[in-house]
Short mmCIF file of N, CA, C and O in Angstrom, two decimals:
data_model
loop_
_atom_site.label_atom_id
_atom_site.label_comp_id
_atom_site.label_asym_id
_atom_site.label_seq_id
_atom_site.Cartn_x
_atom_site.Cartn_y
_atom_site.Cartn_z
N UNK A 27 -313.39 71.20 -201.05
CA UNK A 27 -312.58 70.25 -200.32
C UNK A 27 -312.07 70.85 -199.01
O UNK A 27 -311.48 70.17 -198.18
N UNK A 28 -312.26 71.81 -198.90
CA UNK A 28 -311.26 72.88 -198.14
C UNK A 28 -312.25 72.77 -196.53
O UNK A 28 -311.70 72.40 -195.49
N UNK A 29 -313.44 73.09 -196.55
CA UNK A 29 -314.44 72.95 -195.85
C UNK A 29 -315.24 71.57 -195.14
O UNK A 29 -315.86 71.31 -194.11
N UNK A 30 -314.75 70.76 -196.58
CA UNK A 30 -315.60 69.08 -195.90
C UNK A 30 -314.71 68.54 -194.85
O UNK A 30 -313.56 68.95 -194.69
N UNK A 31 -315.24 67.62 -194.15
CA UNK A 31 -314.88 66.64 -192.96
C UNK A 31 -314.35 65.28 -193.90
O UNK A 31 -315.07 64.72 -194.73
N UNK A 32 -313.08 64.93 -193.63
CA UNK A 32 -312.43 63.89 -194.32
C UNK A 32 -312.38 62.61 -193.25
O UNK A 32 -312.13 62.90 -192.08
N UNK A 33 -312.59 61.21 -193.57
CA UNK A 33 -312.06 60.41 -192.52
C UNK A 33 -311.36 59.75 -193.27
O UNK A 33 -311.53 59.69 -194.48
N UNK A 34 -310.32 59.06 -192.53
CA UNK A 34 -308.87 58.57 -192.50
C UNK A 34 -308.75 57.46 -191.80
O UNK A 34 -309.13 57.42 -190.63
N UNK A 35 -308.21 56.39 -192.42
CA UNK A 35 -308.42 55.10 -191.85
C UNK A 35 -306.21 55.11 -191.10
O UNK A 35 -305.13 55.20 -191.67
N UNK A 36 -306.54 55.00 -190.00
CA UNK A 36 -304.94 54.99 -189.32
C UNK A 36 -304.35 53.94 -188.43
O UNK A 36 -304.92 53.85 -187.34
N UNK A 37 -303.31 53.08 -188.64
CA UNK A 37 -303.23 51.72 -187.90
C UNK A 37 -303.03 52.18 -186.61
O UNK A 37 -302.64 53.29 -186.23
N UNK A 38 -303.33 51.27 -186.02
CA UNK A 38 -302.98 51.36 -184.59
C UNK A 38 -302.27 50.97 -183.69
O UNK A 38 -302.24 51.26 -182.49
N UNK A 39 -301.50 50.09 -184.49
CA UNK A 39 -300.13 49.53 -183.96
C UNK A 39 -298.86 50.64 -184.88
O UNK A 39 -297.72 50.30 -184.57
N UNK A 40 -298.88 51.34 -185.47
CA UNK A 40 -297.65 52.61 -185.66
C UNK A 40 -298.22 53.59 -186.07
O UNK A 40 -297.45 54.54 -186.23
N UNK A 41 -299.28 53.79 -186.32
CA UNK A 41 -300.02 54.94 -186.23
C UNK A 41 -299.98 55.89 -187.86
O UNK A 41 -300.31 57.06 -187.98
N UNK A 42 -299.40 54.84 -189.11
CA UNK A 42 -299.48 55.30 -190.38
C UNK A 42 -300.69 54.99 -191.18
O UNK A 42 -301.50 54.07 -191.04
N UNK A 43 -300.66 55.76 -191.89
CA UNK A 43 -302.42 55.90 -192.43
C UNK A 43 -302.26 55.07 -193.91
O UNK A 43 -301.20 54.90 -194.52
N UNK A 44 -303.82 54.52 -194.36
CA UNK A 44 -304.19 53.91 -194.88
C UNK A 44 -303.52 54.92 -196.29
O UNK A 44 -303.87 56.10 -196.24
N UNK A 45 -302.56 54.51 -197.59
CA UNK A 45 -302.38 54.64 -198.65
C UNK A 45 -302.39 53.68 -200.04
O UNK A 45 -302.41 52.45 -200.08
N UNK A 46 -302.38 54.68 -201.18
CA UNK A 46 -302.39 53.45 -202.46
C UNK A 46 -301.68 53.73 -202.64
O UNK A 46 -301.45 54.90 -202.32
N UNK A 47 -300.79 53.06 -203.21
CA UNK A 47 -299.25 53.19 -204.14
C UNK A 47 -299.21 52.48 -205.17
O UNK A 47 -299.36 51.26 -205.26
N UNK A 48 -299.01 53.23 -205.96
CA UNK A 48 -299.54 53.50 -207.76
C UNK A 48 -298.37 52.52 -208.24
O UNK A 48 -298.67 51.58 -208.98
N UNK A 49 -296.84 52.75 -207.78
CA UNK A 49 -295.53 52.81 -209.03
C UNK A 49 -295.22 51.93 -207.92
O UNK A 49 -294.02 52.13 -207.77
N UNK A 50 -295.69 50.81 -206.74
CA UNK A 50 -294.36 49.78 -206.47
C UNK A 50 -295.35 48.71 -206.12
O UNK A 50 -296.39 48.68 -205.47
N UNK A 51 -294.50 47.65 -206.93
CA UNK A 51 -294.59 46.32 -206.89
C UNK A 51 -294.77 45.74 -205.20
O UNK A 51 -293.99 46.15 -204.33
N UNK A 52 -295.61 45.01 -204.96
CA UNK A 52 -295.63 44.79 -203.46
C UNK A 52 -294.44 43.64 -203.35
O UNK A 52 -294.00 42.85 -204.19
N UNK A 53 -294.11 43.87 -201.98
CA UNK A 53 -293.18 43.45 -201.20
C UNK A 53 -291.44 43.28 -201.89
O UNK A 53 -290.56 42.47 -201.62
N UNK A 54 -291.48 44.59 -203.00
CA UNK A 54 -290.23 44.43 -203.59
C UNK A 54 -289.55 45.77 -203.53
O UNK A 54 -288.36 45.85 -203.23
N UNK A 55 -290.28 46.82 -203.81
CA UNK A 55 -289.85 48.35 -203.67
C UNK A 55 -289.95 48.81 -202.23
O UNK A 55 -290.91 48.62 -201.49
N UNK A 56 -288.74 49.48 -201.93
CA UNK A 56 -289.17 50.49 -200.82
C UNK A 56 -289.63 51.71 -200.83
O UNK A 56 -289.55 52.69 -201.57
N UNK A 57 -290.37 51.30 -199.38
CA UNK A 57 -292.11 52.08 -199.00
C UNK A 57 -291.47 53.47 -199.00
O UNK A 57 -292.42 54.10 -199.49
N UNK A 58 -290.37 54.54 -198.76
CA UNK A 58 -289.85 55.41 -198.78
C UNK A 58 -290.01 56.23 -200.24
O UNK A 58 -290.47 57.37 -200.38
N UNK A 59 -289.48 55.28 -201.34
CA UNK A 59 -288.98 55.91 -202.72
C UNK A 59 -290.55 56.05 -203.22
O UNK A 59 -290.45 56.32 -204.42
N UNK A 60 -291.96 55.98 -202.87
CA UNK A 60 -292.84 55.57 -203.44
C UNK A 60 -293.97 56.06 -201.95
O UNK A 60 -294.60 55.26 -201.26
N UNK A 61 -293.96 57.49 -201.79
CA UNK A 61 -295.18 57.43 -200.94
C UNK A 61 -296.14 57.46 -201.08
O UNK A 61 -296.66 57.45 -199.97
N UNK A 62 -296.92 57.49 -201.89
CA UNK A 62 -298.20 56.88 -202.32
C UNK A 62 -299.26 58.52 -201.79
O UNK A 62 -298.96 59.56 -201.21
N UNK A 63 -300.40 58.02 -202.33
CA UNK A 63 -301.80 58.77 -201.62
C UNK A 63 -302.35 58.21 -200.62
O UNK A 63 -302.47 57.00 -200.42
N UNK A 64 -302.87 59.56 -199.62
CA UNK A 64 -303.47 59.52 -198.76
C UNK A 64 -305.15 58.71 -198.91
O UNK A 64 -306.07 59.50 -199.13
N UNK A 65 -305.43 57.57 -198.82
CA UNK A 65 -306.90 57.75 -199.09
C UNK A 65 -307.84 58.07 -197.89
O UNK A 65 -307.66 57.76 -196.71
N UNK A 66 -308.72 58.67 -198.36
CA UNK A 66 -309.50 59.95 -197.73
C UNK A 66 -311.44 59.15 -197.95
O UNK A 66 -311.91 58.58 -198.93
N UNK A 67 -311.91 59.35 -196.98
CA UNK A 67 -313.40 58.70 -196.99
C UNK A 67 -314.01 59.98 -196.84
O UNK A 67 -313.41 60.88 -196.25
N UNK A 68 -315.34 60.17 -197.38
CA UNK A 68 -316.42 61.67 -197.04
C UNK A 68 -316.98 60.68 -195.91
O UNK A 68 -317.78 61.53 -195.53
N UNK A 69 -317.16 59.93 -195.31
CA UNK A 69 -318.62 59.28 -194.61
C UNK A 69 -317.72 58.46 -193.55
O UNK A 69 -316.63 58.18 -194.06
N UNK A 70 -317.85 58.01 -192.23
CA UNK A 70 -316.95 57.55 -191.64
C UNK A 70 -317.53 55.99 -191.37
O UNK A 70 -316.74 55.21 -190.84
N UNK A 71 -318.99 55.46 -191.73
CA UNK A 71 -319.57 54.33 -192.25
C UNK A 71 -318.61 54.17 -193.41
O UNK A 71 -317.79 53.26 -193.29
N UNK A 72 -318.57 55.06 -194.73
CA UNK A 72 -317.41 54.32 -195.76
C UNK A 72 -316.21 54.03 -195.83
O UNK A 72 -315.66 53.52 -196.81
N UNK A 73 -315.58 54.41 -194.50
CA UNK A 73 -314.21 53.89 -194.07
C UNK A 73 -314.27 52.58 -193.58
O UNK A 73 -313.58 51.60 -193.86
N UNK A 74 -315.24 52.73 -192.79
CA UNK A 74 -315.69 51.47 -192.01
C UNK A 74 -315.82 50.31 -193.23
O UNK A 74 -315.07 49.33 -193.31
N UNK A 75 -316.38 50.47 -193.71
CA UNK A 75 -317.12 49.94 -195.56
C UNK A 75 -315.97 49.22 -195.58
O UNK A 75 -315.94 48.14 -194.99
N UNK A 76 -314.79 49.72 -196.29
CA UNK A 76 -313.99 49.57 -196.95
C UNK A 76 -313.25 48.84 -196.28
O UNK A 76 -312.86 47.80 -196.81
N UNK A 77 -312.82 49.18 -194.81
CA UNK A 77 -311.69 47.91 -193.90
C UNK A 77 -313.07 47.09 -194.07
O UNK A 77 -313.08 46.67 -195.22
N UNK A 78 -314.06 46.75 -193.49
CA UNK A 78 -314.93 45.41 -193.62
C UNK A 78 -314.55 44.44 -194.96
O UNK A 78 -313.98 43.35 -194.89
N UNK A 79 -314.99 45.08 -196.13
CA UNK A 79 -314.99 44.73 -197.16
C UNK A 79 -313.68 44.42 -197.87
O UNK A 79 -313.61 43.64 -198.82
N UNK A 80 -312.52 45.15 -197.27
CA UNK A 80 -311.02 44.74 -198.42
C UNK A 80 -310.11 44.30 -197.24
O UNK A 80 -309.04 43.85 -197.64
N UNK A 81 -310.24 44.30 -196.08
CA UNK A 81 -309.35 43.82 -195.03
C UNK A 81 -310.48 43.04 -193.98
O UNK A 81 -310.70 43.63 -192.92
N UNK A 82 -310.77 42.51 -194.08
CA UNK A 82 -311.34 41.64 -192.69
C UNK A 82 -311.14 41.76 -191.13
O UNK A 82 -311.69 40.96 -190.37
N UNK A 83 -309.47 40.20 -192.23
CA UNK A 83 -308.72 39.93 -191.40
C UNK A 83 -308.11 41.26 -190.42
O UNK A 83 -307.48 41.16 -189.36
N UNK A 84 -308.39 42.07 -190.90
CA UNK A 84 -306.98 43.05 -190.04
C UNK A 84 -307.75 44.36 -189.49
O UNK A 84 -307.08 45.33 -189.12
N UNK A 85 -309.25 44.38 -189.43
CA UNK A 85 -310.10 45.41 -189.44
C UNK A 85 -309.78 46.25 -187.74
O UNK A 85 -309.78 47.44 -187.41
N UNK A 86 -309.50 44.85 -186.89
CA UNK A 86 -309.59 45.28 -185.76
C UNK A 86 -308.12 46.20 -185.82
O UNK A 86 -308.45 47.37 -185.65
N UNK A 87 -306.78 46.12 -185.97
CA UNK A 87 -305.88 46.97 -186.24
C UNK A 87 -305.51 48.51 -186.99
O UNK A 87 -304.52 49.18 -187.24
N UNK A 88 -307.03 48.58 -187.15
CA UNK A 88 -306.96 49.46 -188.33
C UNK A 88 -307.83 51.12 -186.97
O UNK A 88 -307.80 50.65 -185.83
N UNK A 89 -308.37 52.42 -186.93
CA UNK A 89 -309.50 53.27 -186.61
C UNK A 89 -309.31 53.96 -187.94
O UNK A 89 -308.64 53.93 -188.97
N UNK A 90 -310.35 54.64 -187.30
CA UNK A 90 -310.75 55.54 -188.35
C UNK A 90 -310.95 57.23 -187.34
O UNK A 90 -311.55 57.47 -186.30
N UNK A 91 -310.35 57.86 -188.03
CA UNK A 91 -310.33 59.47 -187.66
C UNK A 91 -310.63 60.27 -188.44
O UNK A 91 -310.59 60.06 -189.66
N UNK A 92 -311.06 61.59 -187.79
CA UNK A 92 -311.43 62.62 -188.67
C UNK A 92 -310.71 63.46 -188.92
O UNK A 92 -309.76 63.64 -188.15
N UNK A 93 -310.86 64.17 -189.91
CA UNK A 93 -309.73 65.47 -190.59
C UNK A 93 -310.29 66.85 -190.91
O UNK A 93 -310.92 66.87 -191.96
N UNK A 94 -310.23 67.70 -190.42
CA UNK A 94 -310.92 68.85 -191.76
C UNK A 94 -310.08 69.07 -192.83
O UNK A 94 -308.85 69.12 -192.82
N UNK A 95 -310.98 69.22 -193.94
CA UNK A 95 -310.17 69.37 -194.99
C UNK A 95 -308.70 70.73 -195.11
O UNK A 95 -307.67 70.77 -195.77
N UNK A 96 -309.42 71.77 -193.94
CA UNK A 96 -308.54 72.62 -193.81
C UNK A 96 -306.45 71.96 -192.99
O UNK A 96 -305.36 72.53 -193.01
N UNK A 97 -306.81 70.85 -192.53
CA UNK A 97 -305.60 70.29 -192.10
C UNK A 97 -305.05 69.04 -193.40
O UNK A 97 -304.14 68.25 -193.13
N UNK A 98 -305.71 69.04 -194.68
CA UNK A 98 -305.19 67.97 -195.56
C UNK A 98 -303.86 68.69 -196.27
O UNK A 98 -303.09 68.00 -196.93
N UNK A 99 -303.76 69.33 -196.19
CA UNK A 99 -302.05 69.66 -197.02
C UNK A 99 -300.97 69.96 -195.95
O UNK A 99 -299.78 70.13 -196.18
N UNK A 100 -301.52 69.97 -194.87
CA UNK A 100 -300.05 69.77 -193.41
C UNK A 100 -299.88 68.58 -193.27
O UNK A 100 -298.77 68.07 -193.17
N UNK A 101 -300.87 67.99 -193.23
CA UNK A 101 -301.02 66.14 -193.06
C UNK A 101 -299.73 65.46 -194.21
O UNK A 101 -298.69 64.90 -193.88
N UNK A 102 -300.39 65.84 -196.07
CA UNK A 102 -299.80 65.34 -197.04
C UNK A 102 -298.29 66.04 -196.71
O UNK A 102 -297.35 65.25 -196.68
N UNK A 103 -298.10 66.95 -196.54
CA UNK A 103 -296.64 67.58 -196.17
C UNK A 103 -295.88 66.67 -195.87
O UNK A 103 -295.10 65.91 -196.43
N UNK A 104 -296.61 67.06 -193.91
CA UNK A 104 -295.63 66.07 -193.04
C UNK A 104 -295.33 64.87 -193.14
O UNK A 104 -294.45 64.46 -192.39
N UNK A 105 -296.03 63.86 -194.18
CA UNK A 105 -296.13 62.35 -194.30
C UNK A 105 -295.71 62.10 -195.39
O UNK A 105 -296.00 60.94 -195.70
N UNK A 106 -294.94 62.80 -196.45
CA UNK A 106 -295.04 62.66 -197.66
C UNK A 106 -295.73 62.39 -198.71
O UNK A 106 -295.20 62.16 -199.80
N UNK A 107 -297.07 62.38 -198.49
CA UNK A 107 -297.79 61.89 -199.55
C UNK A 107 -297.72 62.66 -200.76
O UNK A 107 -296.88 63.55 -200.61
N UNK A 108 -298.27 62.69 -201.93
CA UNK A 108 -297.87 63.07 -203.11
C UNK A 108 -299.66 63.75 -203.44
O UNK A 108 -299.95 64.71 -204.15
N UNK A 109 -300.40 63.06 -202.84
CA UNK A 109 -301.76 63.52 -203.06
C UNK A 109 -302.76 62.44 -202.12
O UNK A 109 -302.42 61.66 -201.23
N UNK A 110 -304.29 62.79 -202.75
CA UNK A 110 -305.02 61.94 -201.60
C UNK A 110 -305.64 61.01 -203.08
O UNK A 110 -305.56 61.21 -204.29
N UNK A 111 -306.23 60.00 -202.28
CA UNK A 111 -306.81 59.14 -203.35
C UNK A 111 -308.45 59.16 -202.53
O UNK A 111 -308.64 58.63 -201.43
N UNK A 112 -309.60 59.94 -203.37
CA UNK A 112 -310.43 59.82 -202.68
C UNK A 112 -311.98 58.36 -202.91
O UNK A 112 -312.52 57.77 -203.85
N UNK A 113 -312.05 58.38 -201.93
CA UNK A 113 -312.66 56.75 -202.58
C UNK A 113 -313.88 57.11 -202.76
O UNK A 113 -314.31 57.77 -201.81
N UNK A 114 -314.98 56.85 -204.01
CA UNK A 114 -315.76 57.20 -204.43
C UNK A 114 -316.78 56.13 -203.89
O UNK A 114 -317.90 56.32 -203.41
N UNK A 115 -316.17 55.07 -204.09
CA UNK A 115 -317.46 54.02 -203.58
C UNK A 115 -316.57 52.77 -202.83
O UNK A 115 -315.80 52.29 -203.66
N UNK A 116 -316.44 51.96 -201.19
CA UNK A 116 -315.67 51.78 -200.73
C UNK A 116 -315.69 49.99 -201.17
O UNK A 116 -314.73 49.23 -201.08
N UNK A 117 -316.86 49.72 -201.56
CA UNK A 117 -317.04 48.23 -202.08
C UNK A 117 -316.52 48.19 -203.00
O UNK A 117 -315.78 47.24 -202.71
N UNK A 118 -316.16 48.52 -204.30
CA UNK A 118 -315.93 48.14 -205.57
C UNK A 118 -314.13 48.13 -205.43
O UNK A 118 -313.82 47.05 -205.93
N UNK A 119 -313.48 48.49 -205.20
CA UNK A 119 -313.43 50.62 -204.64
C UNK A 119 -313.29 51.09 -205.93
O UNK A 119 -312.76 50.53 -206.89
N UNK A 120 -314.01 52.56 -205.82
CA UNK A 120 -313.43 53.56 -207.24
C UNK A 120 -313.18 54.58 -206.05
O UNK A 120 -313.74 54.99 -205.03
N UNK A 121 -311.59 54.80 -207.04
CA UNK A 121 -310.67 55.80 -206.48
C UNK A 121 -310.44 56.53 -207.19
O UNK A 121 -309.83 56.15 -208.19
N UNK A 122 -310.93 58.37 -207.03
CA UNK A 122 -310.16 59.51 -207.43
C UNK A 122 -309.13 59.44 -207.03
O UNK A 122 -308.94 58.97 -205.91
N UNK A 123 -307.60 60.09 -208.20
CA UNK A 123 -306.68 60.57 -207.59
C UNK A 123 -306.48 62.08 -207.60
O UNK A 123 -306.91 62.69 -208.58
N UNK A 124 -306.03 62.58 -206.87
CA UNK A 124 -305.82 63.59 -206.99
C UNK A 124 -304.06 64.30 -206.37
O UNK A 124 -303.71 64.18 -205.19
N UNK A 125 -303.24 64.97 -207.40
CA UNK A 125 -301.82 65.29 -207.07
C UNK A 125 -302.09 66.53 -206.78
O UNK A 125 -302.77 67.36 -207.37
N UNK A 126 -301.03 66.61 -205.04
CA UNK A 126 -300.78 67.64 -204.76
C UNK A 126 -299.78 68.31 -205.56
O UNK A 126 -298.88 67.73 -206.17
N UNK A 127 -300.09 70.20 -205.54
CA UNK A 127 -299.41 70.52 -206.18
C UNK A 127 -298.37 71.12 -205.46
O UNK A 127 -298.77 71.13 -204.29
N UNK A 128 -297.15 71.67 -205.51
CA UNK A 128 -296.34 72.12 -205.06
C UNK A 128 -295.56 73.01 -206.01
O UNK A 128 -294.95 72.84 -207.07
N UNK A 129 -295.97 74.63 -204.75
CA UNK A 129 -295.24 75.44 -205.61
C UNK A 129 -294.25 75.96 -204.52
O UNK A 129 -294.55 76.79 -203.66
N UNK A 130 -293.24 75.46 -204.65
CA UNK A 130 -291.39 76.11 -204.49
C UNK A 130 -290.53 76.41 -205.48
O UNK A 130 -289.39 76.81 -205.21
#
């Protein structure tokens, strides 16, 4: 993981990145108490995939950027994420999760 090229789907009107959030009910919990995973594409066609296919409407609001995997735990740091959710296949979607670990 450490070595691969990650892409990252990031809005473009505030510039926060595409997450799943496991533990909150939509439009009732706040987005704070519940930061969710980063989801993470290997292929930057399967980012693409995935806004086509699960957002349409909103595709044009959305890019897609690249990451090395060597910058994914400054990223999850600084943003709070808890881990990345990596998408295995962007049509269906199947999502790995995976929790960061933290040792303090």
């Amino acid at each position: 993981m450490y070595s691969q090229i990650y892409y990252l789907v990031r809005s473009k009107l505030d510039g926060s990145y595409l997450a799943a959030h496991l533990n909150r009910a939509p439009k009732t919990a706040d987005q704070n108490s519940d930061p969710g995973y980063l989801l993470v594409f290997s292929e930057h066609f399967d980012a693409l995939s995935y806004l086509n296919t699960h957002g349409s409407d909103v595709a044009n609001q959305f890019g897609v950027e690249s990451v090395p995997g060597s910058q994914l735990d400054s990223l999850l740091k600084r943003w709070g994420f808890v881990g990345v959710g990596v998408v295995q296949d962007p049509l269906l979607p199947k999502v790995e999760f995976l929790t960061r670990q933290t040792n303090w």
